[in-house]
Tab-separated table of C-alpha atoms in Angstrom:
chain	number	residue	atom	x	y	z
A	1488	MET	CA	88.548	-4.440	144.010
A	1489	VAL	CA	87.120	-6.098	140.912
A	1490	LEU	CA	88.653	-9.568	140.656
A	1491	LEU	CA	87.923	-12.217	138.038
A	1492	ARG	CA	89.309	-15.658	137.301
A	1493	PHE	CA	89.932	-17.930	134.348
A	1494	ALA	CA	89.761	-21.508	135.584
A	1495	PRO	CA	90.578	-24.126	132.923
A	1496	SER	CA	91.004	-27.838	133.544
A	1497	PRO	CA	94.374	-29.346	132.530
A	1498	THR	CA	92.716	-31.986	130.361
A	1499	GLY	CA	94.325	-31.038	127.060
A	1500	ALA	CA	95.409	-28.119	124.913
A	1501	LEU	CA	93.612	-24.799	125.316
A	1502	HIS	CA	91.042	-24.379	122.565
A	1503	LEU	CA	89.532	-21.244	121.046
A	1504	GLY	CA	86.496	-21.257	123.324
A	1505	GLY	CA	88.752	-21.288	126.360
A	1506	LEU	CA	90.917	-18.522	124.936
A	1507	ARG	CA	87.832	-16.368	124.358
A	1508	THR	CA	86.740	-16.941	127.970
A	1509	ALA	CA	90.193	-15.867	129.163
A	1510	LEU	CA	90.048	-12.871	126.830
A	1511	TYR	CA	86.664	-11.708	128.120
A	1512	ASN	CA	87.906	-12.027	131.710
A	1513	HIS	CA	90.952	-9.967	130.762
A	1514	LEU	CA	88.882	-7.312	128.961
A	1515	TYR	CA	86.328	-6.947	131.727
A	1516	ALA	CA	88.923	-6.863	134.500
A	1517	ARG	CA	91.034	-4.247	132.732
A	1518	LYS	CA	87.955	-2.238	131.726
A	1519	LEU	CA	86.916	-1.953	135.371
A	1520	GLY	CA	90.443	-1.380	136.659
A	1521	GLY	CA	90.592	-4.814	138.275
A	1522	LYS	CA	92.685	-7.965	138.093
A	1523	TRP	CA	92.238	-11.610	137.145
A	1524	ILE	CA	93.529	-14.943	138.356
A	1525	LEU	CA	94.559	-18.076	136.488
A	1526	ARG	CA	93.251	-20.999	138.547
A	1527	ILE	CA	93.848	-24.606	137.524
A	1528	GLU	CA	90.857	-26.866	138.231
A	1529	ASP	CA	92.640	-30.194	138.465
A	1530	THR	CA	90.385	-32.174	140.811
A	1531	ASP	CA	89.756	-34.908	138.219
A	1532	ALA	CA	93.050	-36.783	138.244
A	1533	THR	CA	91.800	-39.349	135.727
A	1534	ARG	CA	91.576	-36.700	132.997
A	1535	TYR	CA	94.825	-34.867	133.746
A	1536	VAL	CA	97.109	-34.473	130.710
A	1537	PRO	CA	100.835	-33.958	131.438
A	1538	GLY	CA	102.069	-30.653	130.036
A	1539	ALA	CA	98.563	-29.180	129.789
A	1540	VAL	CA	99.210	-26.439	132.345
A	1541	GLU	CA	102.369	-25.344	130.550
A	1542	GLY	CA	100.423	-25.357	127.287
A	1543	ILE	CA	97.673	-23.174	128.756
A	1544	ARG	CA	100.181	-20.701	130.137
A	1545	GLY	CA	102.069	-20.651	126.832
A	1546	ALA	CA	98.901	-19.962	124.847
A	1547	LEU	CA	97.915	-17.099	127.156
A	1548	ALA	CA	101.418	-15.603	126.913
A	1549	TRP	CA	101.340	-15.867	123.085
A	1550	ALA	CA	98.023	-14.028	123.052
A	1551	GLY	CA	99.319	-11.315	125.378
A	1552	LEU	CA	96.748	-12.124	128.077
A	1553	ILE	CA	98.865	-11.645	131.190
A	1554	TYR	CA	97.141	-12.772	134.387
A	1555	ASP	CA	97.817	-10.974	137.661
A	1556	HIS	CA	97.900	-13.987	139.987
A	1557	GLY	CA	98.329	-17.681	139.308
A	1558	PRO	CA	100.875	-20.389	138.552
A	1559	GLY	CA	104.364	-18.982	138.224
A	1560	LEU	CA	103.485	-15.757	140.036
A	1561	SER	CA	103.679	-15.033	143.722
A	1562	GLY	CA	100.771	-13.258	145.307
A	1563	PRO	CA	97.599	-13.598	147.359
A	1564	HIS	CA	94.766	-16.116	146.885
A	1565	GLY	CA	97.006	-19.138	146.385
A	1566	PRO	CA	97.542	-21.968	145.990
A	1567	TYR	CA	96.250	-21.777	142.429
A	1568	PHE	CA	95.817	-25.516	141.850
A	1569	GLN	CA	92.620	-26.993	143.265
A	1570	SER	CA	94.409	-30.248	144.045
A	1571	GLU	CA	96.380	-28.273	146.640
A	1572	ARG	CA	93.223	-26.896	148.318
A	1573	LEU	CA	91.537	-30.134	149.446
A	1574	ASP	CA	91.543	-29.260	153.167
A	1575	LEU	CA	89.565	-26.143	152.327
A	1576	TYR	CA	86.874	-28.120	150.490
A	1577	HIS	CA	86.652	-30.638	153.323
A	1578	SER	CA	86.155	-27.795	155.779
A	1579	TYR	CA	83.253	-26.397	153.777
A	1580	THR	CA	81.794	-29.875	153.345
A	1581	ASN	CA	81.699	-30.209	157.123
A	1582	LYS	CA	79.945	-26.861	157.356
A	1583	LEU	CA	77.247	-28.132	155.034
A	1584	LEU	CA	76.877	-31.336	157.004
A	1585	ASP	CA	76.677	-29.420	160.260
A	1586	LYS	CA	73.801	-27.367	158.846
A	1587	ARG	CA	72.014	-30.590	157.880
A	1588	VAL	CA	71.627	-29.498	154.258
A	1589	LYS	CA	72.782	-32.919	153.158
A	1590	THR	CA	70.757	-35.804	154.635
A	1591	GLY	CA	72.256	-38.998	156.047
A	1592	SER	CA	75.256	-39.522	158.268
A	1593	ASN	CA	78.635	-37.879	158.013
A	1594	ALA	CA	80.123	-41.132	156.732
A	1595	THR	CA	77.897	-42.102	153.818
A	1596	TYR	CA	74.832	-40.901	151.976
A	1597	ASP	CA	71.884	-43.311	151.809
A	1598	LYS	CA	70.252	-41.719	148.721
A	1599	ALA	CA	67.142	-41.021	150.722
A	1600	CYS	CA	66.083	-38.249	148.349
A	1601	LEU	CA	66.511	-40.275	145.205
A	1602	HIS	CA	62.865	-41.379	145.042
A	1603	LEU	CA	61.152	-38.248	146.274
A	1604	THR	CA	58.064	-37.145	144.395
A	1605	GLU	CA	58.008	-33.788	142.606
A	1606	GLU	CA	55.755	-32.433	145.351
A	1607	GLU	CA	58.192	-33.522	148.063
A	1608	VAL	CA	61.132	-32.053	146.154
A	1609	ALA	CA	59.288	-28.749	145.749
A	1610	ARG	CA	58.427	-28.663	149.467
A	1611	ARG	CA	62.042	-29.284	150.485
A	1612	ASP	CA	63.260	-26.706	147.970
A	1613	ASP	CA	61.012	-24.132	149.576
A	1614	ASN	CA	62.747	-24.769	152.885
A	1615	LEU	CA	66.180	-23.884	151.505
A	1616	PRO	CA	67.364	-20.567	152.953
A	1617	ASP	CA	67.017	-17.369	150.909
A	1618	ARG	CA	66.416	-19.028	147.551
A	1619	THR	CA	66.188	-16.352	144.849
A	1620	THR	CA	65.513	-16.283	141.143
A	1621	PRO	CA	68.941	-16.500	139.462
A	1622	THR	CA	70.074	-13.642	137.277
A	1623	ASP	CA	72.888	-13.443	134.754
A	1624	ILE	CA	74.646	-10.406	133.287
A	1625	VAL	CA	74.309	-11.740	129.752
A	1626	PHE	CA	71.079	-13.756	129.848
A	1627	GLY	CA	69.140	-11.783	132.459
A	1628	THR	CA	66.570	-13.431	134.728
A	1629	LEU	CA	66.459	-17.218	134.466
A	1630	LYS	CA	62.864	-18.375	134.837
A	1631	ASP	CA	62.125	-21.766	136.431
A	1632	ALA	CA	65.860	-22.326	136.672
A	1633	HIS	CA	65.652	-24.606	139.715
A	1634	ALA	CA	63.383	-27.085	137.980
A	1635	SER	CA	66.274	-28.616	136.064
A	1636	LEU	CA	68.472	-29.222	139.108
A	1637	PRO	CA	69.275	-32.791	140.184
A	1638	THR	CA	67.658	-33.881	143.434
A	1639	ASP	CA	70.918	-35.281	144.797
A	1640	PRO	CA	73.898	-33.340	143.400
A	1641	VAL	CA	77.261	-34.839	144.338
A	1642	LEU	CA	79.577	-32.313	145.992
A	1643	LEU	CA	82.375	-34.499	147.361
A	1644	LYS	CA	83.406	-37.719	145.640
A	1645	SER	CA	84.438	-40.963	147.267
A	1646	ASP	CA	88.097	-40.114	146.633
A	1647	LEU	CA	87.542	-36.983	148.772
A	1648	PHE	CA	88.038	-34.701	145.794
A	1649	PRO	CA	85.284	-32.113	145.283
A	1650	THR	CA	83.136	-31.805	142.195
A	1651	TYR	CA	83.191	-28.575	140.215
A	1652	HIS	CA	80.057	-27.351	142.004
A	1653	LEU	CA	81.613	-27.267	145.455
A	1654	ALA	CA	85.172	-26.373	144.465
A	1655	SER	CA	84.217	-23.416	142.290
A	1656	VAL	CA	81.927	-21.932	144.932
A	1657	VAL	CA	84.513	-22.323	147.703
A	1658	ASP	CA	87.406	-20.993	145.622
A	1659	ASP	CA	85.505	-18.034	144.212
A	1660	HIS	CA	84.541	-17.004	147.751
A	1661	GLU	CA	87.946	-17.611	149.324
A	1662	MET	CA	89.773	-15.818	146.531
A	1663	GLY	CA	87.432	-12.825	146.657
A	1664	ILE	CA	86.155	-13.197	143.083
A	1665	THR	CA	83.655	-10.441	142.311
A	1666	HIS	CA	82.600	-11.524	138.797
A	1667	VAL	CA	82.488	-14.979	137.238
A	1668	LEU	CA	82.681	-15.080	133.430
A	1669	ARG	CA	82.406	-18.658	132.197
A	1670	GLY	CA	80.920	-20.736	129.388
A	1671	GLU	CA	77.204	-21.089	128.757
A	1672	GLU	CA	77.437	-24.817	129.515
A	1673	TRP	CA	77.480	-23.906	133.230
A	1674	LEU	CA	74.300	-21.839	133.072
A	1675	PRO	CA	72.041	-24.759	134.160
A	1676	SER	CA	74.228	-25.162	137.262
A	1677	LEU	CA	73.868	-21.535	138.351
A	1678	PRO	CA	70.834	-22.195	140.623
A	1679	LEU	CA	72.723	-24.945	142.443
A	1680	HIS	CA	75.747	-22.721	142.917
A	1681	LEU	CA	73.608	-19.902	144.258
A	1682	ASP	CA	71.935	-22.353	146.635
A	1683	LEU	CA	75.345	-23.390	147.918
A	1684	TYR	CA	76.296	-19.769	148.514
A	1685	SER	CA	73.057	-19.321	150.415
A	1686	CYS	CA	73.454	-22.487	152.486
A	1687	LEU	CA	76.970	-21.412	153.438
A	1688	SER	CA	75.816	-17.851	154.192
A	1689	LEU	CA	78.163	-16.470	151.565
A	1690	THR	CA	77.670	-13.535	149.207
A	1691	PRO	CA	77.839	-14.768	145.602
A	1692	PRO	CA	79.751	-12.966	142.858
A	1693	HIS	CA	78.067	-11.600	139.765
A	1694	PHE	CA	77.726	-14.196	137.019
A	1695	ALA	CA	77.982	-13.843	133.243
A	1696	HIS	CA	77.690	-16.895	130.994
A	1697	LEU	CA	79.243	-16.683	127.547
A	1698	PRO	CA	77.409	-18.196	124.553
A	1699	ILE	CA	79.118	-21.237	123.118
A	1700	LEU	CA	81.311	-20.989	120.022
A	1701	LEU	CA	80.564	-23.340	117.145
A	1702	ASN	CA	82.713	-24.803	114.386
A	1703	PRO	CA	81.896	-23.701	110.815
A	1704	ASP	CA	79.845	-26.904	110.393
A	1705	GLY	CA	77.665	-25.916	113.353
A	1706	THR	CA	79.109	-28.454	115.796
A	1707	LYS	CA	80.203	-27.491	119.284
A	1708	MET	CA	83.869	-26.686	119.702
A	1709	SER	CA	85.752	-29.317	121.630
A	1710	LYS	CA	89.357	-29.619	122.778
A	1711	ARG	CA	89.239	-33.101	121.285
A	1712	LYS	CA	89.281	-31.505	117.829
A	1713	GLY	CA	92.767	-30.366	116.876
A	1714	ASP	CA	91.529	-27.750	114.420
A	1715	VAL	CA	90.308	-25.519	117.251
A	1716	GLN	CA	93.326	-25.772	119.526
A	1717	VAL	CA	95.163	-22.501	120.130
A	1718	ILE	CA	98.520	-24.175	119.577
A	1719	ASP	CA	97.515	-24.938	115.985
A	1720	PHE	CA	96.859	-21.256	115.334
A	1721	MET	CA	100.212	-20.451	116.883
A	1722	ARG	CA	101.997	-22.940	114.620
A	1723	ARG	CA	100.164	-21.737	111.523
A	1724	GLY	CA	101.469	-18.234	112.022
A	1725	TRP	CA	98.264	-16.370	112.790
A	1726	GLU	CA	98.777	-13.007	114.455
A	1727	PRO	CA	97.722	-13.168	118.131
A	1728	GLY	CA	96.125	-9.737	117.885
A	1729	ALA	CA	94.013	-10.877	114.940
A	1730	VAL	CA	92.909	-14.052	116.729
A	1731	LEU	CA	91.857	-12.024	119.789
A	1732	ASN	CA	90.067	-9.528	117.552
A	1733	TRP	CA	88.238	-12.414	115.834
A	1734	LEU	CA	87.219	-14.112	119.076
A	1735	ALA	CA	86.185	-10.924	120.861
A	1736	LEU	CA	83.787	-9.826	118.126
A	1737	SER	CA	82.148	-13.230	117.755
A	1738	GLY	CA	78.803	-12.622	119.411
A	1739	TRP	CA	79.520	-9.060	120.544
A	1740	GLY	CA	77.131	-6.717	118.835
A	1741	VAL	CA	73.637	-6.435	120.332
A	1742	GLN	CA	71.791	-4.468	122.989
A	1743	HIS	CA	69.459	-6.129	125.514
A	1744	ASP	CA	66.636	-4.666	127.555
A	1745	HIS	CA	67.006	-6.788	130.681
A	1746	ALA	CA	67.576	-5.114	133.983
A	1747	HIS	CA	71.308	-5.582	134.350
A	1748	ARG	CA	72.483	-2.363	132.779
A	1749	GLN	CA	74.502	-1.646	135.911
A	1750	PHE	CA	76.935	-4.323	134.754
A	1751	SER	CA	77.599	-2.597	131.463
A	1752	SER	CA	81.248	-1.610	131.208
A	1753	ASN	CA	80.328	1.144	128.782
A	1754	SER	CA	78.962	4.285	130.395
A	1755	ASP	CA	77.288	5.280	127.129
A	1756	THR	CA	74.961	2.345	126.435
A	1757	THR	CA	73.732	3.971	123.226
A	1758	ASN	CA	77.057	3.266	121.536
A	1759	GLN	CA	76.864	0.681	118.817
A	1760	ALA	CA	78.927	-2.448	119.347
A	1761	PRO	CA	81.652	-2.975	116.723
A	1762	ASP	CA	81.006	-4.924	113.565
A	1763	SER	CA	82.420	-8.460	113.501
A	1764	THR	CA	85.253	-7.434	111.159
A	1765	THR	CA	86.180	-4.143	112.836
A	1766	LEU	CA	89.964	-3.950	113.194
A	1767	MET	CA	90.705	-3.523	116.922
A	1768	THR	CA	93.817	-3.735	119.062
A	1769	LEU	CA	93.719	-5.260	122.540
A	1770	SER	CA	93.670	-1.803	124.135
A	1771	GLU	CA	90.754	-0.788	121.918
A	1772	LEU	CA	88.890	-3.963	122.821
A	1773	ILE	CA	89.368	-3.146	126.499
A	1774	ASP	CA	88.141	0.401	125.998
A	1775	GLN	CA	84.958	-0.606	124.151
A	1776	PHE	CA	84.103	-3.962	125.739
A	1777	ASP	CA	80.570	-4.270	127.104
A	1778	LEU	CA	79.264	-7.538	128.540
A	1779	SER	CA	75.678	-6.422	128.126
A	1780	SER	CA	76.196	-6.333	124.358
A	1781	LEU	CA	76.870	-10.053	124.026
A	1782	THR	CA	74.338	-12.027	122.021
A	1783	HIS	CA	72.369	-14.906	123.558
A	1784	ARG	CA	72.908	-17.017	120.454
A	1785	ARG	CA	75.642	-19.529	119.864
A	1786	ASN	CA	78.135	-18.197	117.355
A	1787	VAL	CA	79.923	-19.756	114.414
A	1788	LEU	CA	83.569	-18.768	114.059
A	1789	ASP	CA	83.952	-17.781	110.413
A	1790	PRO	CA	87.508	-18.477	109.121
A	1791	ALA	CA	87.024	-15.885	106.369
A	1792	LYS	CA	86.774	-13.187	109.033
A	1793	LEU	CA	90.063	-14.309	110.563
A	1794	ASN	CA	91.688	-14.088	107.129
A	1795	PHE	CA	90.438	-10.521	106.755
A	1796	LEU	CA	91.460	-9.444	110.252
A	1797	ASN	CA	94.867	-11.134	110.084
A	1798	LYS	CA	95.704	-9.452	106.791
A	1799	HIS	CA	94.864	-6.024	108.133
A	1800	HIS	CA	96.586	-6.573	111.475
A	1801	LEU	CA	99.731	-7.371	109.487
A	1802	ILE	CA	99.380	-4.243	107.368
A	1803	SER	CA	98.844	-2.147	110.489
A	1804	SER	CA	101.917	-3.621	112.208
A	1805	TRP	CA	104.078	-2.928	109.142
A	1806	GLN	CA	103.279	0.758	109.376
A	1807	ALA	CA	105.005	0.977	112.743
A	1808	GLU	CA	108.713	1.775	112.845
A	1809	GLY	CA	110.704	-1.429	112.488
A	1810	GLY	CA	107.544	-3.470	111.931
A	1811	ILE	CA	108.524	-4.986	108.595
A	1812	THR	CA	112.029	-5.803	109.799
A	1813	ALA	CA	110.600	-7.546	112.849
A	1814	HIS	CA	108.369	-9.705	110.668
A	1815	ALA	CA	111.236	-10.405	108.274
A	1816	THR	CA	113.288	-11.626	111.228
A	1817	ARG	CA	110.431	-13.838	112.305
A	1818	LEU	CA	110.183	-15.262	108.783
A	1819	HIS	CA	113.915	-15.764	108.309
A	1820	ASP	CA	114.215	-19.370	109.466
A	1821	LEU	CA	111.217	-20.495	107.421
A	1822	VAL	CA	112.606	-18.927	104.244
A	1823	LYS	CA	116.004	-20.567	104.760
A	1824	THR	CA	114.326	-23.925	105.360
A	1825	SER	CA	112.039	-23.539	102.346
A	1826	PHE	CA	114.867	-22.514	100.001
A	1827	PRO	CA	118.040	-24.117	101.374
A	1828	THR	CA	120.123	-23.409	98.247
A	1829	SER	CA	119.058	-19.792	97.858
A	1830	GLN	CA	121.482	-16.959	98.460
A	1831	TYR	CA	118.610	-14.501	98.770
A	1832	THR	CA	117.495	-15.138	102.343
A	1833	THR	CA	118.879	-12.275	104.397
A	1834	VAL	CA	116.531	-10.416	106.738
A	1835	GLY	CA	116.995	-7.237	104.712
A	1836	TYR	CA	116.031	-8.986	101.482
A	1837	ILE	CA	113.014	-10.670	103.087
A	1838	ALA	CA	111.898	-7.224	104.265
A	1839	GLN	CA	111.975	-6.057	100.620
A	1840	VAL	CA	109.840	-9.040	99.639
A	1841	ILE	CA	107.291	-8.225	102.343
A	1842	ARG	CA	107.073	-4.629	101.139
A	1843	ALA	CA	106.405	-5.806	97.593
A	1844	LEU	CA	103.734	-8.244	98.773
A	1845	GLN	CA	101.908	-5.874	101.113
A	1846	GLY	CA	98.172	-6.180	100.633
A	1847	ARG	CA	98.553	-9.745	99.322
A	1848	ILE	CA	99.763	-11.478	102.469
A	1849	VAL	CA	96.993	-12.977	104.592
A	1850	ASN	CA	99.297	-15.024	106.810
A	1851	LEU	CA	102.994	-14.264	107.136
A	1852	LEU	CA	103.914	-17.927	106.760
A	1853	ASP	CA	102.340	-17.910	103.282
A	1854	VAL	CA	105.176	-15.797	101.872
A	1855	PRO	CA	107.377	-18.676	100.601
A	1856	ALA	CA	104.465	-20.202	98.668
A	1857	LEU	CA	103.096	-16.827	97.622
A	1858	ALA	CA	106.258	-15.649	95.873
A	1859	PRO	CA	108.934	-18.363	95.537
A	1860	PHE	CA	110.367	-16.547	92.493
A	1861	PHE	CA	111.929	-13.969	94.791
A	1862	PHE	CA	114.131	-16.653	96.323
A	1863	VAL	CA	114.759	-19.149	93.519
A	1864	ASP	CA	114.452	-19.265	89.725
A	1865	PRO	CA	110.878	-19.493	88.415
A	1866	ASP	CA	109.400	-22.891	87.634
A	1867	TYR	CA	108.148	-22.808	84.051
A	1868	THR	CA	106.960	-26.433	84.046
A	1869	THR	CA	103.846	-25.939	86.173
A	1870	ASP	CA	100.390	-25.972	84.615
A	1871	GLU	CA	99.923	-22.384	85.769
A	1872	ALA	CA	103.083	-21.226	83.990
A	1873	LYS	CA	102.194	-23.057	80.786
A	1874	SER	CA	98.670	-21.642	80.707
A	1875	MET	CA	99.976	-18.076	80.986
A	1876	ILE	CA	101.607	-18.113	77.542
A	1877	ARG	CA	99.335	-20.510	75.702
A	1878	VAL	CA	98.118	-17.772	73.364
A	1879	ILE	CA	101.420	-15.905	73.044
A	1880	PRO	CA	103.445	-16.819	69.930
A	1881	ALA	CA	107.005	-17.890	70.728
A	1882	SER	CA	108.464	-15.108	68.602
A	1883	ASP	CA	106.517	-12.439	70.495
A	1884	TYR	CA	107.534	-13.937	73.819
A	1885	ARG	CA	111.204	-13.929	72.895
A	1886	THR	CA	111.027	-10.439	71.427
A	1887	ALA	CA	109.524	-9.072	74.632
A	1888	VAL	CA	111.976	-10.675	77.042
A	1889	ASP	CA	114.958	-9.932	74.786
A	1890	ALA	CA	114.075	-6.251	74.513
A	1891	VAL	CA	113.724	-5.723	78.248
A	1892	ALA	CA	116.773	-7.848	79.139
A	1893	VAL	CA	118.989	-5.875	76.748
A	1894	ARG	CA	117.684	-2.549	78.039
A	1895	LEU	CA	118.161	-3.505	81.690
A	1896	ARG	CA	121.726	-4.650	81.062
A	1897	ALA	CA	122.502	-1.451	79.211
A	1898	GLU	CA	121.359	0.630	82.138
A	1899	THR	CA	122.353	-1.551	85.083
A	1900	GLU	CA	124.564	1.158	86.558
A	1901	THR	CA	122.299	4.154	85.952
A	1902	LEU	CA	118.686	2.918	86.085
A	1903	GLN	CA	116.823	4.159	89.139
A	1904	THR	CA	113.901	2.261	90.657
A	1905	PRO	CA	111.238	4.891	89.833
A	1906	GLU	CA	112.283	4.682	86.169
A	1907	ILE	CA	111.663	0.930	85.738
A	1908	GLY	CA	108.034	1.446	84.753
A	1909	ASN	CA	109.030	3.976	82.101
A	1910	VAL	CA	111.624	1.580	80.668
A	1911	LEU	CA	109.030	-1.154	80.292
A	1912	HIS	CA	106.604	1.253	78.661
A	1913	ASP	CA	109.278	2.445	76.232
A	1914	GLU	CA	110.278	-1.083	75.198
A	1915	GLY	CA	106.675	-2.139	74.884
A	1916	SER	CA	105.931	0.719	72.512
A	1917	LYS	CA	108.852	-0.269	70.243
A	1918	VAL	CA	107.650	-3.810	69.524
A	1919	ASN	CA	104.544	-4.820	67.638
A	1920	ILE	CA	103.020	-6.782	70.540
A	1921	LYS	CA	99.791	-6.109	72.379
A	1922	SER	CA	100.430	-4.492	75.742
A	1923	LYS	CA	98.693	-7.260	77.704
A	1924	GLN	CA	100.707	-9.986	75.972
A	1925	PHE	CA	103.921	-8.000	76.415
A	1926	MET	CA	103.440	-7.687	80.184
A	1927	THR	CA	102.210	-11.286	80.528
A	1928	ALA	CA	105.375	-12.509	78.805
A	1929	LEU	CA	107.518	-10.508	81.239
A	1930	ARG	CA	105.525	-11.708	84.259
A	1931	HIS	CA	105.844	-15.309	83.078
A	1932	ALA	CA	109.574	-14.963	82.507
A	1933	LEU	CA	110.216	-13.373	85.882
A	1934	THR	CA	107.841	-15.419	88.050
A	1935	GLY	CA	106.082	-18.268	86.230
A	1936	MET	CA	102.973	-17.226	88.193
A	1937	LYS	CA	99.812	-15.387	87.152
A	1938	SER	CA	99.459	-13.182	90.210
A	1939	GLY	CA	101.844	-11.149	92.275
A	1940	PRO	CA	103.251	-7.644	92.571
A	1941	SER	CA	103.531	-5.463	89.482
A	1942	VAL	CA	106.351	-6.263	87.052
A	1943	PRO	CA	108.278	-3.079	87.998
A	1944	GLU	CA	108.018	-4.042	91.683
A	1945	ILE	CA	109.284	-7.543	90.907
A	1946	ILE	CA	112.289	-6.149	89.021
A	1947	GLU	CA	112.969	-3.738	91.880
A	1948	VAL	CA	113.159	-6.566	94.444
A	1949	LEU	CA	115.134	-8.908	92.181
A	1950	GLY	CA	117.560	-6.163	91.227
A	1951	ILE	CA	118.326	-4.987	87.687
A	1952	GLU	CA	121.112	-7.459	86.966
A	1953	ARG	CA	119.343	-10.482	88.402
A	1954	ALA	CA	116.111	-9.611	86.577
A	1955	ALA	CA	117.977	-9.303	83.266
A	1956	GLY	CA	119.574	-12.705	83.821
A	1957	THR	CA	116.208	-14.297	84.599
A	1958	LEU	CA	114.709	-12.842	81.413
A	1959	THR	CA	117.569	-14.205	79.327
A	1960	ARG	CA	117.190	-17.693	80.791
A	1961	ALA	CA	113.472	-17.584	80.130
A	1962	ARG	CA	114.121	-16.681	76.470
A	1963	ASN	CA	116.015	-19.931	76.062
A	1964	ILE	CA	113.675	-22.321	77.893
A	1965	GLY	CA	112.712	-24.140	74.673
A	1966	ASN	CA	109.665	-25.276	72.779
A	1967	ASP	CA	108.488	-27.575	75.556
A	1968	VAL	CA	107.224	-24.504	77.348
A	1969	ILE	CA	106.940	-21.749	74.731
A	1970	THR	CA	103.927	-22.064	72.462
A	1971	PRO	CA	104.999	-22.453	68.792
A	1972	ASP	CA	104.256	-19.585	66.394
A	1973	SER	CA	101.765	-21.756	64.547
A	1974	ASN	CA	99.434	-21.683	67.504
C-alpha cells in the first residue's frame, strides 16, 4: 500500500511551507489510494517548544488535512514521536558498527577520516556497497550528488539521540513508507540517506523534494517569521480551502522530460497543469495533482493571488444551501464585539448584509470595516464622507434626501423591495438635480462611504423605515458637513 508521512519538528508554529508539504503528502496519498502518517521528529530536545505539537495538529485539522495514523490516533507504525523510538535507532546504529561502516571503536569515534585527501575519500566511497546515482521524482537524476557529502556525517549524538539522517531512514523503513515528499533543503542529504539504506541492506522509498517557498520580498520562509505562520492565517479569517488552493498551485504548472514519468499521478501526462489562480476544491486538487508537474524553481507566494482565491471560495460556498447562514453564524461574535451598542446583529440580519456585499468581500472578517453603516449610523465626519459632497450644494443635498425620505415613509407599508429602484428613479426625475449628484447625496446620507452595494440594495437591508430615518437625520447634520450653496 502507498504510505507517506509528514514529519515536522515541534520547534514552533507550523508555517506555510510546512502546510504545503503536508498538503502534497495528503494529495499524493489520496490520489494513489494510499494513506499518510503524522510523525513528530522531536529528537532535538533543546529546540522543543511546548504546545507545538498541539499547534501542528490544530493547523492540519483547520485545513482539513486528516492524517490516517499519528498522535491522537491508534493504529500501526507507532509510536509516532521519535523520542519514544530511541531503542530502535540504537539497534540500527549497532548494525552499522557491526558492518564496520563507521571506523573506530564502539565507544568513541577518533575522527580518523577527518583529514583524508580527496583521492582517499573517493577510494573509500567506491567501496561502499551498491552506491547508485540518486534520482528524485521532481528533480530527476542528481549528477555528482555525492561530492557535496561530509566525510564524517554524525548519525548518533553524544546524548544518544539520533540525527535526522539516521532517524528518518530508520523510521521510514520501519513504518513502511513508500514515498517521501519533503522540502528541497534535504535534497543535498539524499545521497547520504541512500547510502545508509544501502549499508543497512534496506530498500529505499521513492523521494520527491519540493521547491522552497519564498516570501514576497524573495527571502526564504521561516517559522521564525510570524507573518508566515498558519495560525496567523487562521486568526485573520482566511478560508482554509483558499489557503490550500493557493499553496497547491504555487509551483505546480510545468512538464519535465526526465525519466520519472512512472511517478506521475496523472495517467494523461498531456493534460495542462492548472493556472496559479484556478479555483479548486480539495477533492479537485486530489484528482488533478501530479508531482511530475512541479517546477524546479523556488516560488514566491503572492498575497494578491490569495485575495483572489479567497474571494471566490467565499462566493462558491455561499451558493451552497445554508452557506450564507453558516458564514453569518461564524461572523456573529465579531459583529457584536465590533458594534456593542447595535441592535442589528442577529445572524439573520448579518446574512442579509453578506448577500448585499457578495462580490465585494475578500475576507469574511472584513465585513465590519467594509460596511459599518449596516450596523450603526453613518459617520459623516470622516474625510471620505466630506469629500463625497464637496461639490454638491447644500440645497440640492437636502432636496434629494428629503424627497426620498418622504416617499419611503409614505409607502412604508406597501413598498416592495423590487420597487425601490423605481421609487428612486421617480424622485430623481422630479427634482432639478443631476442624476450622479442625486445618487451620491443618497449614498452619503445612508452610508457616509464612497463604495458599497447599490443604493436600492442598501435600503433593502436597512429596511424602509430605518432608511427613511437615516435620510432625515442626514438632512439635519448641519453646515459643518454639508457644503454651503455658495460653493
